[in-house]
Amino acid sequence: DAGVTQSPTHLIKTRGQQVTLRCSPKSGHDTVSWYQQALGQGPQFIFQYYEEEERQRGNFPDRFSGHQFPNYSSELNVNALLLGDSALYLCASSGLGLAGASSYNEQFFGPGTRLTVL
Amino acid sequence: DAKTTQPPSMDCAEGRAANLPCNHSTISGNEYVYWYRQIHSQGPQYIIHGLKNNETNEMASLIITEDRKSSTLILPHATLRDTAVYYCIVRTPVLMDSSYKLIFGSGTRLLVRP
């Protein structure tokens, strides 16, 4: 079991550009959540996808958008990048459709994508 | 959303118990307390969670006060590999679509000394 995988591991962009980050959930999981972790801070919830729909959203602007595919993998898109978007972007998967199972209560995190905006 | 407060750093000796406190005084009755840890340059790793009863697993014990306004994570025999940032988290109430959010605090940096 490969666990949660994310790509790329590192990325450098300039202000105003757009970026797409990718996540493959742990085998058997149907839900993907995205978090932003600024240096020295705890992760902040961006949004969660289940059945290809956004189910919950944190306090992030519309420049942050996402998508989930039929195979449960997900993408995070950020438009019009700002310097403040520089952070570690974490993807976490869980089994939302499996209420009562351990995979419902536990979110498994990937290693993250380090985004640097210059 | 409830928030958590943790000391920014702690240390303990290898082999001794590490007791990490957390305040969550605004937690509501249907919000769970979770603990994750993050070792440098890795994604957070789940440790344990609970609602109001004390919980124990192979990694740690979670002690939640009766009024649920605070909790303590206990690592019974800390090793050097337990050096990490430990996050006390509130899980928001489950919505009709079964979704929930994890609200992270700033965490406690635990250093286990040889």
Coordinates of C-alpha atoms in Angstrom, one line a residue:
Chain A
D1 CA 0.0 0.0 0.0
A2 CA 1.7 3.2 -1.2
G3 CA -0.3 5.4 1.2
V4 CA -1.1 9.0 0.2
T5 CA 1.1 10.3 -2.6
Q6 CA 1.5 13.9 -3.8
S7 CA 3.2 15.5 -6.8
P8 CA 5.4 17.3 -7.3
T9 CA 7.4 17.4 -4.1
H10 CA 8.7 20.9 -4.7
L11 CA 7.6 23.7 -7.0
I12 CA 8.8 27.3 -7.7
K13 CA 6.4 29.8 -9.3
T14 CA 6.3 33.6 -9.7
R15 CA 3.6 35.9 -8.6
G16 CA 0.5 35.9 -10.8
Q17 CA 1.1 32.4 -12.2
Q18 CA -1.2 29.5 -11.7
V19 CA -0.3 26.1 -10.1
T20 CA -1.8 22.6 -10.0
L21 CA -1.0 20.1 -7.3
R22 CA -1.9 16.5 -7.4
C23 CA -2.9 13.9 -4.8
S24 CA -3.6 10.2 -4.9
P25 CA -5.4 8.9 -1.8
K26 CA -4.6 5.8 0.1
S27 CA -6.1 2.6 -1.3
G28 CA -9.7 2.2 -0.3
H29 CA -10.2 5.8 0.6
D30 CA -12.8 8.0 -1.2
T31 CA -12.3 11.4 0.4
V32 CA -9.5 13.9 -0.1
S33 CA -8.9 17.0 2.1
W34 CA -6.4 19.7 1.3
Y35 CA -4.5 21.8 3.9
Q36 CA -2.0 24.7 3.7
Q37 CA 0.8 24.8 6.2
A38 CA 2.8 28.0 6.3
L39 CA 6.3 27.9 7.8
G40 CA 6.1 27.5 11.6
Q41 CA 2.3 27.1 11.7
G42 CA -0.2 24.3 11.9
P43 CA -2.0 23.1 8.8
Q44 CA -5.0 25.1 7.8
F45 CA -8.0 23.4 6.2
I46 CA -8.7 24.5 2.6
F47 CA -11.4 22.1 1.4
Q48 CA -12.6 18.5 1.2
Y49 CA -13.8 16.5 -1.8
Y50 CA -16.1 13.5 -1.7
E51 CA -17.9 11.9 -4.7
E52 CA -16.3 14.5 -6.9
E53 CA -17.9 17.4 -5.0
E54 CA -16.6 20.0 -2.6
R55 CA -18.2 19.1 0.8
Q56 CA -16.6 21.7 3.1
R57 CA -14.4 24.7 2.7
G58 CA -12.2 26.7 5.0
N59 CA -11.5 30.4 5.0
F60 CA -9.7 30.6 1.6
P61 CA -10.5 32.8 -1.4
D62 CA -11.9 31.6 -4.7
R63 CA -8.4 31.6 -6.1
F64 CA -8.1 28.2 -4.5
S65 CA -10.2 25.5 -6.3
G66 CA -10.1 21.8 -6.6
H67 CA -11.3 18.8 -8.4
Q68 CA -11.8 15.1 -7.6
F69 CA -11.7 12.4 -10.3
P70 CA -13.7 9.2 -10.5
N71 CA -10.7 7.3 -9.2
Y72 CA -10.8 9.5 -6.1
S73 CA -7.5 11.3 -6.9
S74 CA -7.6 15.1 -6.6
E75 CA -6.1 18.3 -7.8
L76 CA -5.6 21.6 -6.0
N77 CA -5.5 24.7 -8.2
V78 CA -4.3 28.1 -7.1
N79 CA -4.7 31.1 -9.5
A80 CA -3.0 34.5 -9.4
L81 CA -0.3 33.3 -7.0
L82 CA 0.7 35.7 -4.2
L83 CA 3.9 35.6 -2.2
G84 CA 1.8 34.6 0.8
D85 CA 0.8 31.4 -0.9
S86 CA 4.2 30.0 -0.3
A87 CA 3.6 27.0 2.0
L88 CA 3.6 23.3 2.3
Y89 CA 0.4 21.9 0.8
L90 CA -0.8 18.7 2.4
C91 CA -3.3 16.2 1.1
A92 CA -5.1 13.9 3.4
S93 CA -7.4 11.0 2.6
S94 CA -10.0 9.1 4.6
G95 CA -13.0 6.8 4.0
L96 CA -15.9 9.2 4.3
G97 CA -18.3 6.7 2.8
L98 CA -17.3 4.2 5.5
A99 CA -18.9 5.8 8.6
G100 CA -18.0 3.5 11.6
A101 CA -14.8 2.2 10.0
S102 CA -11.5 3.4 11.3
S103 CA -10.7 5.0 8.0
Y104 CA -13.6 7.4 8.5
N105 CA -12.2 8.8 11.7
E106 CA -8.5 9.0 10.7
Q107 CA -7.2 11.2 7.9
F108 CA -3.9 9.9 6.4
F109 CA -1.6 12.7 5.3
G110 CA 0.8 12.7 2.3
P111 CA 4.3 14.2 2.5
G112 CA 3.1 17.4 0.9
T113 CA 4.2 19.7 -1.9
R114 CA 6.4 22.6 -1.0
L115 CA 5.3 25.6 -3.1
T116 CA 7.6 28.7 -3.3
V117 CA 6.2 31.8 -4.9
L118 CA 8.9 34.4 -5.9
Chain B
D1 CA -14.9 26.6 15.3
A2 CA -13.3 25.6 18.6
K3 CA -9.6 26.4 19.0
T4 CA -6.8 24.8 21.0
T5 CA -4.0 26.2 23.0
Q6 CA -0.7 24.3 23.6
P7 CA 2.6 25.3 25.0
P8 CA 5.0 26.0 22.1
S9 CA 7.7 23.7 23.3
M10 CA 8.5 21.0 25.9
D11 CA 11.2 18.5 26.5
C12 CA 11.6 15.2 28.4
A13 CA 14.2 12.6 29.0
E14 CA 14.3 9.4 26.9
G15 CA 12.5 6.6 28.6
R16 CA 10.4 8.9 30.7
A17 CA 6.7 9.7 30.1
A18 CA 5.9 12.8 28.1
N19 CA 2.8 14.6 29.1
L20 CA 1.5 17.1 26.5
P21 CA -1.3 19.5 27.7
C22 CA -4.0 21.1 25.6
N23 CA -6.7 23.6 26.4
H24 CA -9.9 23.6 24.3
S25 CA -12.3 25.6 26.5
T26 CA -14.7 26.4 23.7
I27 CA -15.2 22.9 22.5
S28 CA -18.8 21.8 22.0
G29 CA -20.4 18.6 23.0
N30 CA -20.1 16.8 19.7
E31 CA -16.6 17.9 18.8
Y32 CA -13.9 15.3 19.1
V33 CA -10.3 15.9 20.3
Y34 CA -7.6 14.5 18.0
W35 CA -3.8 14.4 18.3
Y36 CA -1.4 14.2 15.4
R37 CA 2.3 14.6 15.3
Q38 CA 4.6 15.9 12.5
I39 CA 8.2 14.9 12.2
H40 CA 10.3 17.4 10.3
S41 CA 9.5 17.4 6.5
Q42 CA 6.8 14.8 6.8
G43 CA 3.0 14.9 6.7
P44 CA 1.2 14.8 10.1
Q45 CA 0.7 11.3 11.5
Y46 CA -2.5 10.3 13.4
I47 CA -1.9 9.4 17.1
I48 CA -5.3 9.1 18.9
H49 CA -8.7 10.7 19.3
G50 CA -11.5 10.8 21.8
L51 CA -14.8 12.4 22.8
K52 CA -15.1 12.3 26.5
N53 CA -13.7 9.0 27.8
N54 CA -10.0 8.3 28.2
E55 CA -8.5 6.4 25.3
T56 CA -5.4 4.3 24.9
N57 CA -3.7 2.7 21.9
E58 CA -0.3 1.3 21.1
M59 CA 1.2 4.8 20.7
A60 CA -0.3 6.9 23.5
S61 CA -3.0 7.6 26.0
L62 CA -5.5 10.5 25.9
I63 CA -6.9 11.9 29.1
I64 CA -9.8 14.3 28.7
T65 CA -11.1 16.2 31.7
E66 CA -14.7 15.7 32.8
D67 CA -15.7 19.2 31.7
R68 CA -13.9 18.5 28.3
K69 CA -12.1 21.9 28.4
S70 CA -8.7 20.3 28.4
S71 CA -6.8 17.1 27.6
T72 CA -3.4 15.5 28.0
L73 CA -1.6 13.3 25.6
I74 CA 0.7 10.8 27.3
L75 CA 3.6 9.1 25.6
P76 CA 4.4 6.5 28.3
H77 CA 8.1 5.8 27.4
A78 CA 9.4 8.5 25.1
T79 CA 12.2 7.7 22.6
L80 CA 14.4 9.9 20.5
R81 CA 12.1 9.1 17.5
D82 CA 9.2 10.8 19.3
T83 CA 10.9 14.2 18.8
A84 CA 8.3 16.0 16.7
V85 CA 5.6 18.7 16.7
Y86 CA 2.5 17.5 18.4
Y87 CA -0.9 19.0 17.4
C88 CA -4.0 19.0 19.5
I89 CA -6.9 19.3 17.1
V90 CA -10.7 19.7 17.3
R91 CA -12.8 17.8 14.8
T92 CA -15.8 19.9 13.8
P93 CA -19.3 18.3 14.1
V94 CA -20.2 15.9 11.4
L95 CA -22.5 17.4 8.9
M96 CA -25.5 15.7 7.1
D97 CA -23.1 14.6 4.3
S98 CA -20.9 12.9 6.8
S99 CA -18.1 15.4 6.3
Y100 CA -16.0 17.1 9.0
K101 CA -12.9 19.3 9.3
L102 CA -9.8 19.1 11.4
I103 CA -8.9 22.4 13.0
F104 CA -5.2 22.5 13.9
G105 CA -3.6 24.7 16.5
S106 CA 0.0 25.8 16.5
G107 CA 1.3 22.6 18.2
T108 CA 3.9 21.8 20.8
R109 CA 7.5 21.1 19.7
L110 CA 8.6 18.1 21.9
L111 CA 12.3 17.4 22.2
V112 CA 13.2 14.0 23.7
R113 CA 16.7 14.2 25.3
P114 CA 19.1 11.3 25.4

